Coordinates of C-alpha atoms and ligand atoms in Angstrom, one line a residue:
M4 CA 0.0 0.0 0.0
L5 CA 1.1 3.5 -0.7
E6 CA 0.9 5.7 2.4
D7 CA 1.1 9.4 2.7
N8 CA 3.9 10.4 5.0
A9 CA 3.9 13.7 6.7
N10 CA 7.3 14.7 5.2
G11 CA 5.8 15.0 1.7
L12 CA 6.7 11.5 0.8
W13 CA 4.9 8.4 -0.3
R14 CA 6.0 5.4 1.6
Y15 CA 5.6 1.9 0.2
T16 CA 6.6 -1.2 2.0
S17 CA 6.9 -4.3 -0.1
T18 CA 8.4 -7.7 0.1
R19 CA 11.2 -7.9 -2.3
E20 CA 9.3 -10.3 -4.5
K21 CA 6.1 -8.2 -5.0
L22 CA 7.5 -5.0 -6.4
S23 CA 5.2 -5.1 -9.5
T24 CA 2.2 -4.1 -7.5
L25 CA 4.0 -0.9 -6.5
L26 CA 4.4 -0.1 -10.2
Q27 CA 0.7 -0.6 -10.8
E28 CA -0.2 1.6 -7.8
L29 CA 2.2 4.4 -9.0
Q30 CA 0.6 4.3 -12.5
N31 CA -2.9 4.5 -11.0
K32 CA -1.9 7.6 -9.2
S33 CA -0.2 9.1 -12.3
I34 CA 2.8 10.1 -10.2
I35 CA 5.5 8.4 -12.1
F36 CA 5.4 8.1 -15.9
P37 CA 6.0 5.1 -18.1
F38 CA 9.7 5.6 -18.9
E39 CA 10.4 6.2 -15.2
L40 CA 8.5 3.1 -14.3
E41 CA 10.8 1.0 -16.4
Q42 CA 13.8 2.6 -14.8
L43 CA 12.3 2.1 -11.4
Q44 CA 11.5 -1.5 -12.1
R45 CA 15.2 -2.2 -13.1
Q46 CA 16.5 -0.4 -10.0
A47 CA 14.0 -2.1 -7.7
K48 CA 14.9 -5.5 -9.2
A49 CA 18.6 -4.9 -8.7
F50 CA 18.0 -3.7 -5.2
S51 CA 15.8 -6.6 -4.2
Q52 CA 18.2 -9.2 -5.6
D53 CA 21.1 -7.8 -3.6
N54 CA 20.2 -9.3 -0.3
N55 CA 23.3 -7.9 1.4
N56 CA 22.3 -4.4 0.6
H57 CA 21.7 -2.5 3.8
S58 CA 22.3 1.0 2.6
P59 CA 19.8 3.4 0.9
C60 CA 19.8 3.5 -2.8
F61 CA 18.9 6.7 -4.8
I62 CA 17.6 6.1 -8.2
S63 CA 19.8 7.7 -10.8
G64 CA 18.2 10.3 -13.0
L65 CA 15.4 10.7 -10.5
H66 CA 17.7 12.6 -8.1
K67 CA 16.6 12.2 -4.6
D68 CA 13.0 11.6 -5.4
V69 CA 12.9 7.9 -5.1
I70 CA 14.9 6.1 -2.3
F71 CA 15.0 2.4 -1.7
L72 CA 15.6 1.4 1.9
P73 CA 16.0 -2.0 3.5
S74 CA 13.0 -2.2 5.8
S75 CA 13.9 -1.8 9.4
H76 CA 11.2 -4.4 10.4
D77 CA 12.0 -7.3 8.3
N78 CA 14.9 -8.5 6.2
N79 CA 12.7 -9.5 3.3
S80 CA 11.0 -6.2 2.9
I81 CA 12.1 -2.9 1.5
D82 CA 10.8 0.6 2.0
I83 CA 10.5 2.8 -1.0
L84 CA 10.1 6.5 -0.4
I85 CA 8.8 8.7 -3.2
N86 CA 8.8 12.5 -3.2
R87 CA 5.1 13.3 -3.6
N88 CA 5.7 16.9 -4.8
T89 CA 7.7 16.2 -7.9
E90 CA 5.0 14.8 -10.0
K91 CA 2.1 16.7 -8.5
L92 CA -0.4 17.4 -11.1
D93 CA -1.6 20.9 -11.8
F94 CA -5.0 21.3 -10.2
I95 CA -6.7 23.0 -13.1
T96 CA -5.3 21.2 -16.1
Q97 CA -4.4 17.9 -14.4
L98 CA -1.1 18.1 -16.2
P99 CA 2.3 17.6 -14.7
S100 CA 4.5 20.6 -14.0
K101 CA 7.7 22.0 -15.5
Y102 CA 9.8 19.6 -13.4
A103 CA 8.4 16.6 -15.3
L104 CA 9.3 18.3 -18.6
Q105 CA 13.0 18.5 -17.7
R106 CA 13.0 14.9 -16.6
Q107 CA 11.3 13.7 -19.8
I108 CA 13.8 15.7 -22.0
D109 CA 16.8 14.4 -19.9
F110 CA 15.5 10.9 -20.3
W111 CA 15.1 11.1 -24.0
L112 CA 18.4 12.8 -24.4
N113 CA 20.1 10.0 -22.6
N114 CA 18.5 7.5 -24.9
L115 CA 18.7 9.5 -28.1
H116 CA 19.3 7.6 -31.3
K117 CA 21.3 9.1 -34.1
D118 CA 19.4 11.6 -36.2
Q119 CA 16.5 11.7 -33.8
I120 CA 15.0 15.1 -33.0
I121 CA 13.5 16.3 -29.7
A122 CA 11.3 19.3 -30.3
L123 CA 9.8 21.6 -27.8
F124 CA 6.6 23.5 -28.6
L125 CA 5.6 26.4 -26.2
V126 CA 2.0 27.2 -26.6
E127 CA 0.6 30.4 -25.1
L128 CA -3.0 31.5 -25.4
D129 CA -3.4 34.9 -26.9
E130 CA -5.2 37.5 -24.7
F131 CA -6.3 34.8 -22.3
S132 CA -6.7 37.3 -19.5
K133 CA -9.7 38.6 -21.5
V134 CA -11.5 35.2 -21.0
N135 CA -11.1 35.7 -17.2
D136 CA -12.0 39.3 -17.3
V137 CA -14.9 39.3 -19.7
L138 CA -16.4 36.0 -18.5
D139 CA -15.1 34.7 -15.2
H140 CA -12.2 32.7 -13.8
A141 CA -14.2 29.4 -14.0
A142 CA -14.4 30.0 -17.8
G143 CA -10.6 30.5 -17.9
D144 CA -10.1 27.3 -16.0
I145 CA -12.3 25.4 -18.3
V146 CA -10.5 26.7 -21.4
L147 CA -7.2 25.7 -19.9
Y148 CA -8.5 22.2 -19.0
Q149 CA -10.0 21.6 -22.4
A150 CA -6.8 23.0 -24.2
A151 CA -4.7 20.5 -22.1
R152 CA -7.0 17.6 -23.2
R153 CA -6.6 18.6 -26.9
L154 CA -2.9 19.1 -26.8
E155 CA -2.4 15.7 -25.2
K156 CA -4.0 14.0 -28.2
L157 CA -1.1 14.5 -30.6
P158 CA -1.1 11.4 -32.8
N159 CA 1.8 9.3 -34.1
Y160 CA 4.6 10.7 -31.9
N161 CA 5.8 10.3 -28.3
S162 CA 4.9 13.5 -26.5
K163 CA 4.4 14.9 -23.1
V164 CA 2.4 18.0 -22.2
V165 CA 3.0 20.1 -19.1
R166 CA 1.6 23.4 -17.9
L167 CA 4.4 25.8 -17.3
H168 CA 2.4 28.5 -15.7
G169 CA -0.7 30.7 -16.4
D170 CA -1.8 30.2 -20.0
E171 CA 1.5 28.6 -21.1
F172 CA 1.8 24.9 -22.1
A173 CA 4.9 23.1 -23.2
I174 CA 4.8 20.0 -25.3
V175 CA 8.0 18.0 -25.9
V176 CA 7.8 15.6 -28.8
Q177 CA 10.1 12.8 -29.9
G178 CA 10.0 10.1 -32.5
F179 CA 10.9 11.8 -35.8
N180 CA 14.1 12.7 -37.7
N181 CA 13.0 15.2 -40.3
I182 CA 12.8 18.8 -39.0
E183 CA 10.0 19.5 -41.5
Q184 CA 7.8 17.3 -39.3
A185 CA 8.1 19.9 -36.5
W186 CA 6.1 22.2 -38.7
E187 CA 3.5 19.6 -39.4
I188 CA 3.2 18.9 -35.6
S189 CA 2.9 22.7 -35.0
S190 CA 0.1 23.0 -37.5
W191 CA -1.6 20.1 -35.8
F192 CA -1.4 22.1 -32.5
E193 CA -2.7 25.2 -34.3
S194 CA -5.6 23.2 -35.7
Q195 CA -6.6 22.3 -32.1
F196 CA -7.7 25.9 -31.6
K197 CA -9.9 26.1 -34.7
T198 CA -13.0 24.8 -32.9
P199 CA -14.2 26.8 -29.9
F200 CA -13.9 25.8 -26.2
I201 CA -17.2 25.4 -24.5
Y202 CA -18.2 26.9 -21.2
N203 CA -21.8 26.7 -20.1
E204 CA -22.8 26.1 -23.7
L205 CA -21.0 29.3 -24.7
P206 CA -18.4 28.9 -27.4
I207 CA -15.0 30.6 -26.6
Y208 CA -12.6 31.1 -29.4
V209 CA -8.9 31.4 -28.3
T210 CA -5.9 31.6 -30.6
P211 CA -2.4 30.4 -29.6
S212 CA 1.1 31.6 -30.3
I213 CA 3.6 28.8 -30.6
G214 CA 7.4 28.9 -30.2
I215 CA 9.4 25.9 -31.4
S216 CA 12.9 24.8 -30.8
A217 CA 14.7 21.5 -31.4
I218 CA 17.6 19.3 -30.3
P219 CA 20.0 18.9 -31.9
Y220 CA 19.4 21.8 -34.3
V221 CA 19.6 24.8 -32.1
A222 CA 20.0 23.3 -28.6
S223 CA 21.8 20.5 -27.0
N224 CA 20.2 20.3 -23.6
Y225 CA 17.0 21.2 -21.7
I226 CA 18.1 24.7 -20.6
E227 CA 19.0 25.7 -24.2
L228 CA 15.9 24.1 -25.6
L229 CA 13.6 26.0 -23.2
R230 CA 15.5 29.3 -23.7
T231 CA 15.4 29.2 -27.4
A232 CA 11.7 28.0 -27.5
Y233 CA 10.9 31.1 -25.3
L234 CA 12.7 33.4 -27.8
A235 CA 10.7 31.9 -30.6
L236 CA 7.5 32.3 -28.6
N237 CA 8.2 36.0 -28.1
K238 CA 8.5 36.4 -31.9
A239 CA 5.3 34.4 -32.4
K240 CA 3.5 36.7 -30.0
E241 CA 4.7 39.8 -31.8
D242 CA 3.8 38.5 -35.3
V243 CA 0.2 38.9 -36.1
T244 CA 0.5 37.1 -39.4
R245 CA 1.9 33.8 -38.2
I246 CA 1.0 31.6 -35.2
S247 CA 4.1 29.4 -35.0
H248 CA 7.8 30.5 -35.0
F249 CA 10.8 28.3 -35.1
Y250 CA 13.8 29.7 -33.2
E251 CA 16.4 31.5 -35.3
A252 CA 19.7 32.8 -34.0
K253 CA 18.6 36.3 -34.9
H254 CA 15.9 36.1 -32.2
A255 CA 18.7 36.0 -29.6
K256 CA 20.5 38.9 -31.3
D257 CA 17.3 41.0 -31.3
L258 CA 16.9 40.3 -27.6
I259 CA 20.4 41.2 -26.8
R260 CA 20.0 44.4 -28.8
E261 CA 16.8 45.2 -27.0
L262 CA 18.3 44.6 -23.6
S263 CA 21.3 46.8 -24.4
I264 CA 19.0 49.6 -25.6
K265 CA 17.0 49.4 -22.4
T266 CA 20.1 49.5 -20.2
E267 CA 21.8 52.3 -22.2
L268 CA 18.6 54.4 -22.4
S269 CA 18.0 54.0 -18.7
E270 CA 21.5 55.2 -18.0
E271 CA 21.2 58.2 -20.4
L272 CA 17.9 59.2 -18.7
Q273 CA 19.6 58.9 -15.3
E274 CA 22.5 61.1 -16.2
G275 CA 20.4 63.5 -18.4
K276 CA 22.8 63.1 -21.3
G277 CA 22.3 62.1 -24.9
I278 CA 18.5 62.6 -25.1
E279 CA 17.6 65.6 -27.2
V280 CA 14.3 67.1 -28.4
Y281 CA 13.9 68.2 -32.0
Y282 CA 11.1 70.4 -33.2
Q283 CA 9.0 70.2 -36.4
P284 CA 6.6 73.0 -37.5
K285 CA 2.9 72.7 -38.4
Q286 CA 1.5 75.3 -40.8
S287 CA -2.1 76.7 -40.9
L288 CA -3.5 76.4 -44.4
K289 CA -5.6 79.5 -43.8
S290 CA -3.0 81.9 -42.5
N291 CA 0.1 80.2 -44.0
K292 CA 1.8 80.7 -40.7
I293 CA 3.4 78.3 -38.2
E294 CA 0.7 77.7 -35.7
G295 CA 1.9 74.5 -34.2
I296 CA 5.1 72.6 -33.3
E297 CA 5.7 69.0 -32.5
A298 CA 8.4 67.9 -30.1
L299 CA 10.2 64.8 -31.3
V300 CA 12.8 63.0 -29.2
R301 CA 16.2 62.0 -30.5
W302 CA 19.0 59.9 -28.9
R303 CA 22.6 61.0 -29.5
H304 CA 24.3 57.7 -28.9
P305 CA 28.0 57.9 -28.1
K306 CA 28.9 55.2 -30.7
K307 CA 25.9 55.0 -33.0
G308 CA 25.3 58.7 -33.5
L309 CA 21.7 60.0 -33.8
V310 CA 19.2 57.2 -33.2
S311 CA 15.7 57.5 -34.6
P312 CA 12.8 57.2 -32.1
A313 CA 11.4 54.4 -34.3
D314 CA 14.4 52.3 -33.1
F315 CA 14.0 52.8 -29.4
I316 CA 10.5 54.1 -28.6
P317 CA 8.8 50.7 -29.2
I318 CA 11.5 49.1 -26.9
A319 CA 11.1 51.7 -24.2
E320 CA 7.3 51.2 -24.5
E321 CA 7.7 47.6 -23.2
S322 CA 8.6 48.9 -19.8
E323 CA 8.3 51.9 -17.4
L324 CA 11.2 53.4 -19.3
I325 CA 8.8 55.2 -21.6
C326 CA 7.2 57.0 -18.7
R327 CA 10.7 58.3 -17.6
L328 CA 11.3 59.3 -21.2
T329 CA 8.0 61.2 -21.5
D330 CA 8.7 63.1 -18.2
Y331 CA 12.1 64.0 -19.6
V332 CA 10.6 65.3 -22.8
I333 CA 8.0 67.3 -21.0
H334 CA 10.7 68.9 -18.8
K335 CA 12.7 69.8 -21.9
V336 CA 9.8 71.2 -23.8
C337 CA 8.8 73.3 -20.8
K338 CA 12.4 74.7 -20.6
D339 CA 12.5 75.3 -24.4
L340 CA 9.2 77.1 -24.5
S341 CA 10.7 80.4 -23.2
K342 CA 13.2 80.5 -26.1
L343 CA 10.4 79.7 -28.6
K344 CA 8.4 82.6 -27.1
K345 CA 11.3 84.9 -27.3
S346 CA 11.6 84.0 -31.0
G347 CA 8.0 85.2 -31.5
Y348 CA 6.2 81.9 -31.4
H349 CA 2.9 82.0 -29.3
H350 CA 1.0 78.8 -30.2
Q351 CA 1.1 75.3 -28.7
V352 CA 3.9 72.7 -28.7
S353 CA 2.7 69.2 -28.9
I354 CA 4.3 66.3 -27.0
N355 CA 3.8 62.6 -27.9
I356 CA 2.3 60.5 -25.1
S357 CA 2.4 56.7 -25.3
A358 CA -0.4 54.4 -24.3
K359 CA 1.6 53.3 -21.3
D360 CA 1.9 56.9 -20.0
F361 CA -1.8 57.3 -20.4
A362 CA -2.5 54.2 -18.4
R363 CA -0.3 55.1 -15.5
N364 CA -2.2 56.2 -12.4
D365 CA -0.2 59.3 -11.6
F366 CA 0.1 60.6 -15.2
I367 CA -2.1 63.7 -14.7
S368 CA -0.5 64.7 -11.4
D369 CA 3.0 64.2 -12.8
I370 CA 2.4 66.3 -15.9
C371 CA 0.7 69.0 -13.9
H372 CA 3.6 69.0 -11.4
I373 CA 6.2 69.4 -14.2
V374 CA 4.5 72.3 -16.0
K375 CA 3.9 74.1 -12.6
Q376 CA 7.6 73.6 -11.7
H377 CA 8.5 75.4 -15.0
K378 CA 5.7 78.0 -14.6
V379 CA 4.3 76.9 -18.0
N380 CA 0.6 77.4 -18.8
P381 CA -0.9 74.0 -19.8
K382 CA -2.7 75.9 -22.6
D383 CA 0.7 76.0 -24.3
I384 CA 0.8 72.3 -24.5
E385 CA -1.0 69.8 -26.7
L386 CA -0.7 66.0 -26.0
E387 CA -0.6 63.7 -29.0
I388 CA -2.0 60.3 -28.1
T389 CA -2.5 57.4 -30.6
E390 CA -5.8 55.6 -31.0
G391 CA -4.5 52.5 -29.3
A392 CA -4.4 54.2 -25.9
F393 CA -8.2 54.6 -26.0
I394 CA -9.5 51.2 -26.8
S395 CA -9.4 49.6 -23.4
D396 CA -12.1 51.6 -21.6
V397 CA -13.5 54.5 -23.5
N398 CA -15.4 55.9 -20.5
H399 CA -12.3 55.9 -18.3
C400 CA -10.3 57.5 -21.0
S401 CA -12.8 60.2 -21.6
M402 CA -12.7 61.0 -17.9
L403 CA -8.9 61.3 -18.0
L404 CA -9.1 63.5 -21.1
N405 CA -11.7 65.7 -19.6
A406 CA -9.5 66.1 -16.5
L407 CA -6.4 67.0 -18.7
R408 CA -8.5 69.5 -20.8
G409 CA -9.9 70.9 -17.5
F410 CA -6.3 71.8 -16.6
G411 CA -5.9 73.5 -20.0
F412 CA -4.0 70.9 -22.1
S413 CA -5.3 70.2 -25.6
I414 CA -5.6 66.7 -26.9
S415 CA -4.8 65.4 -30.3
I416 CA -5.4 61.9 -31.7
D417 CA -2.2 60.9 -33.5
D418 CA -1.8 58.6 -36.5
F419 CA -5.6 58.6 -37.1
G420 CA -6.7 56.0 -39.5
T421 CA -4.1 53.3 -38.7
G422 CA -5.7 51.8 -35.6
Y423 CA -9.2 51.2 -34.7
S424 CA -10.7 54.4 -36.0
S425 CA -14.1 53.6 -34.5
L426 CA -16.6 56.4 -34.9
S427 CA -18.3 55.5 -31.6
Y428 CA -15.2 56.2 -29.6
L429 CA -14.3 59.3 -31.5
R430 CA -17.8 60.7 -30.7
K431 CA -17.4 60.0 -27.0
L432 CA -13.8 61.2 -26.5
P433 CA -13.2 64.9 -25.6
V434 CA -10.4 65.7 -28.1
D435 CA -9.5 68.8 -30.0
V436 CA -7.4 67.7 -33.0
L437 CA -7.3 64.8 -35.4
K438 CA -3.9 64.1 -37.0
I439 CA -4.4 62.0 -40.1
D440 CA -1.7 59.4 -40.5
M441 CA 1.0 60.1 -43.1
S442 CA 0.5 56.8 -44.9
F443 CA -2.7 58.4 -46.5
V444 CA -0.9 61.5 -47.8
K445 CA 1.6 59.4 -49.7
E446 CA -1.1 58.0 -51.9
I447 CA -3.4 61.1 -52.1
E448 CA -2.2 61.9 -55.6
S449 CA -2.0 58.4 -57.1
S450 CA -5.1 56.8 -55.6
K451 CA -8.6 58.1 -56.1
T452 CA -9.9 55.9 -53.3
I453 CA -7.3 57.3 -50.8
N454 CA -8.2 60.8 -52.0
R455 CA -11.9 60.1 -51.2
I456 CA -11.1 58.5 -47.9
Y457 CA -9.0 61.5 -46.9
S458 CA -11.8 63.8 -47.8
A459 CA -14.2 61.7 -45.8
L460 CA -11.9 61.6 -42.8
I461 CA -11.7 65.4 -42.9
E462 CA -15.4 65.7 -43.1
I463 CA -15.9 63.3 -40.1
G464 CA -13.4 65.4 -38.1
K465 CA -15.2 68.7 -39.1
A466 CA -18.6 67.2 -38.1
L467 CA -17.1 66.5 -34.7
S468 CA -15.7 70.1 -34.5
L469 CA -12.1 68.9 -34.6
K470 CA -9.2 70.6 -36.1
I471 CA -7.6 68.5 -38.8
V472 CA -3.8 68.2 -39.2
A473 CA -2.3 66.3 -42.2
E474 CA 1.0 64.6 -41.4
G475 CA 3.8 63.7 -43.8
V476 CA 3.2 66.4 -46.4
D477 CA 6.4 66.6 -48.5
N478 CA 5.4 68.3 -51.7
P479 CA 3.4 71.4 -52.9
H480 CA 0.9 69.3 -54.8
Q481 CA -0.2 67.5 -51.6
R482 CA -0.5 70.8 -49.9
T483 CA -2.8 72.2 -52.7
T484 CA -5.0 69.1 -52.6
L485 CA -5.3 69.2 -48.8
K486 CA -6.2 72.9 -48.9
S487 CA -9.0 72.2 -51.4
M488 CA -10.3 69.6 -49.0
D489 CA -10.5 72.2 -46.3
C490 CA -7.8 70.6 -44.1
D491 CA -6.7 73.0 -41.3
M492 CA -3.0 72.4 -40.9
I493 CA -0.1 70.5 -42.5
Q494 CA 3.1 69.1 -41.1
G495 CA 5.9 67.5 -43.0
Y496 CA 9.2 67.8 -44.8
L497 CA 7.7 70.3 -47.2
L498 CA 7.9 72.8 -44.4
S499 CA 10.9 71.4 -42.5
K500 CA 12.5 68.3 -41.0
P501 CA 12.5 68.2 -37.3
L502 CA 15.4 70.4 -36.1
P503 CA 17.3 71.1 -32.8
L504 CA 15.9 74.1 -30.9
D505 CA 18.5 76.7 -32.0
E506 CA 18.3 75.8 -35.7
F507 CA 14.5 75.6 -35.5
C508 CA 14.3 79.2 -34.1
E509 CA 16.8 80.5 -36.7
Q510 CA 15.6 78.7 -39.8
V511 CA 11.9 78.2 -39.2
L512 CA 10.6 80.8 -36.8
S513 CA 11.6 83.7 -39.1
S514 CA 9.2 86.7 -38.9
T515 CA 7.6 85.8 -42.3
T516 CA 6.2 82.5 -41.0
I517 CA 4.8 83.3 -37.6
Ligands
LIG15 P1 4.8 60.6 -35.1 O1 4.3 61.2 -33.8 O2 3.8 60.3 -36.1 O3 5.8 61.7 -35.6 C1 6.0 62.1 -36.9 C2 7.1 61.4 -37.5 O4 7.1 61.6 -38.9 C3 8.5 61.9 -37.1 O5 9.4 60.9 -37.1 C4 8.8 62.9 -38.2 O6 10.2 63.2 -38.3 C5 8.3 62.2 -39.4 N1 8.0 63.1 -40.5 C6 7.5 64.3 -40.4 N2 7.3 64.8 -41.6 C7 7.5 63.8 -42.5 C8 7.5 63.7 -43.9 O7 7.1 64.6 -44.6 N3 7.8 62.5 -44.5 C9 8.2 61.5 -43.7 N4 8.5 60.3 -44.3 N5 8.3 61.5 -42.3 C10 7.9 62.7 -41.8 P2 10.3 60.6 -35.9 O8 10.8 61.9 -35.3 O9 11.3 59.6 -36.4 O10 9.3 59.9 -34.9 C11 8.8 58.7 -35.1 C12 7.8 58.3 -34.1 O11 8.4 58.2 -32.8 C13 6.7 59.4 -33.9 O12 5.8 59.3 -34.8 C14 6.2 59.1 -32.5 O13 5.3 58.0 -32.6 C15 7.5 58.5 -31.8 N6 8.1 59.6 -31.0 C16 8.9 60.6 -31.4 N7 9.2 61.4 -30.3 C17 8.5 60.8 -29.2 C18 8.4 61.2 -27.8 O14 8.9 62.2 -27.4 N8 7.6 60.4 -27.1 C19 6.9 59.3 -27.6 N9 6.2 58.6 -26.8 N10 7.0 59.0 -28.9 C20 7.8 59.7 -29.7
LIG16 CA1 3.0 62.6 -33.1
LIG17 CA1 1.8 60.8 -36.2

């Protein structure tokens, strides 16, 4: 009989002859898996045949989890102690844990035949938290349980499924020697998500992201296999066009690059060096004067020279770094405003705000604190926010925007037309300006459809009493077309590239333009 023992162990006492019943009991409890049972059986046999053995025996490969002891009661019996925790099944999915994954991989590695492949598939459910939030946690649990049952059914290969944590599963697969088969296996996993999961008769559709890695191709042991599969999973999560990604060496390079950008940028912000703010003008199509300026950040890297924000903003946006950067830019713009005013400029300067800033609790108090510190009137500042920042909770966002406008800041929706562009949110949000994304301007001359869409976007903005700014205008023909469409302002290389403060004041803010 298997007995629970207070020290987190199973204890089994058997006569040396009757070990097979132990194996059956272990299998019934799913605490040891077939390959280990064979190993256990061999060890147990060897131990029981050695009648002179009076010292404990640790099973190799199972570490200290299974111990054979000669029974203290009777010479013909042995005690077998089994660590109960190592194979504990996950309560929700009834799958073993990460620990079992390592043991399975180690075991297969020790018995690997030439040319055989061991592939690891990390499967993460996209936006799984929404299932918990929108329905309830019981729905989330059911989806995880059903997903586990589907993943377990991979036909034709030896496989083991474990739940790593949260909505992350790992499936290690063996029994093939052509790497192309890894793709076939991955498509089989993908296909398991085509039919909905069912909770209280309600269909729930969930899509996965899958990261794949394989021994011996890109890894030679468990640690490398897991690390590379995670890197591939990150790529899969970023890529909206493909579900599965196989690890490539450049994933690691990308990650190293991102890490170094994060570290260096954080140091630059700490020391207040290297981060600069450039300015680009916006011109009114009615007065032909400069009636707006956008502040655009630049990073003067000691080795790489001037780095474009497109290369570091998305990385900064992955962490709180973006909030530090935003605060830095707001400080700098507040300082520069006095020089801009001295040069005769008396309109607003706009600052780009990322979705993460907008979501942070203390954003309003932080920005109000900074402008107050510099004795700047919030009326001199416009905040450019992209559509993506508004989709989570329109009511909450409109409350925040109302508060910001209450302090005097203006609000502009940046890159309009590229994101969700839903009329219902546009109607609800208290904003002042619509900046139409530059991708439309590029085709305004060549495509009649784009031309009509642009016109319609302007009309929608006008109907909502918003000021319209066209971004990316780089030739006079675009300017004429936009003017005929009753667009209010333009911004783009036609007027000027973004420039450092001094050059901006000298070259752009000449008396003829303001
Ligand atoms: P954005 O807010 O849409 O800024 C406009 C971008 O278009 C700027 O690129 C500007 O240099 C560029 N641009 C302006 N006129 C033209 C044109 O006629 N043709 C073309 N092809 N491009 C034009 P930049 O400065 O490289 O900034 C890229 C993006 O980085 C910005 O897009 C914005 O999303 C982000 N960004 C820049 N500065 C900041 C910042 O201080 N904070 C945050 N959160 N994001 C920033
Ligand atoms: Ca912008
Ligand atoms: Ca923009």
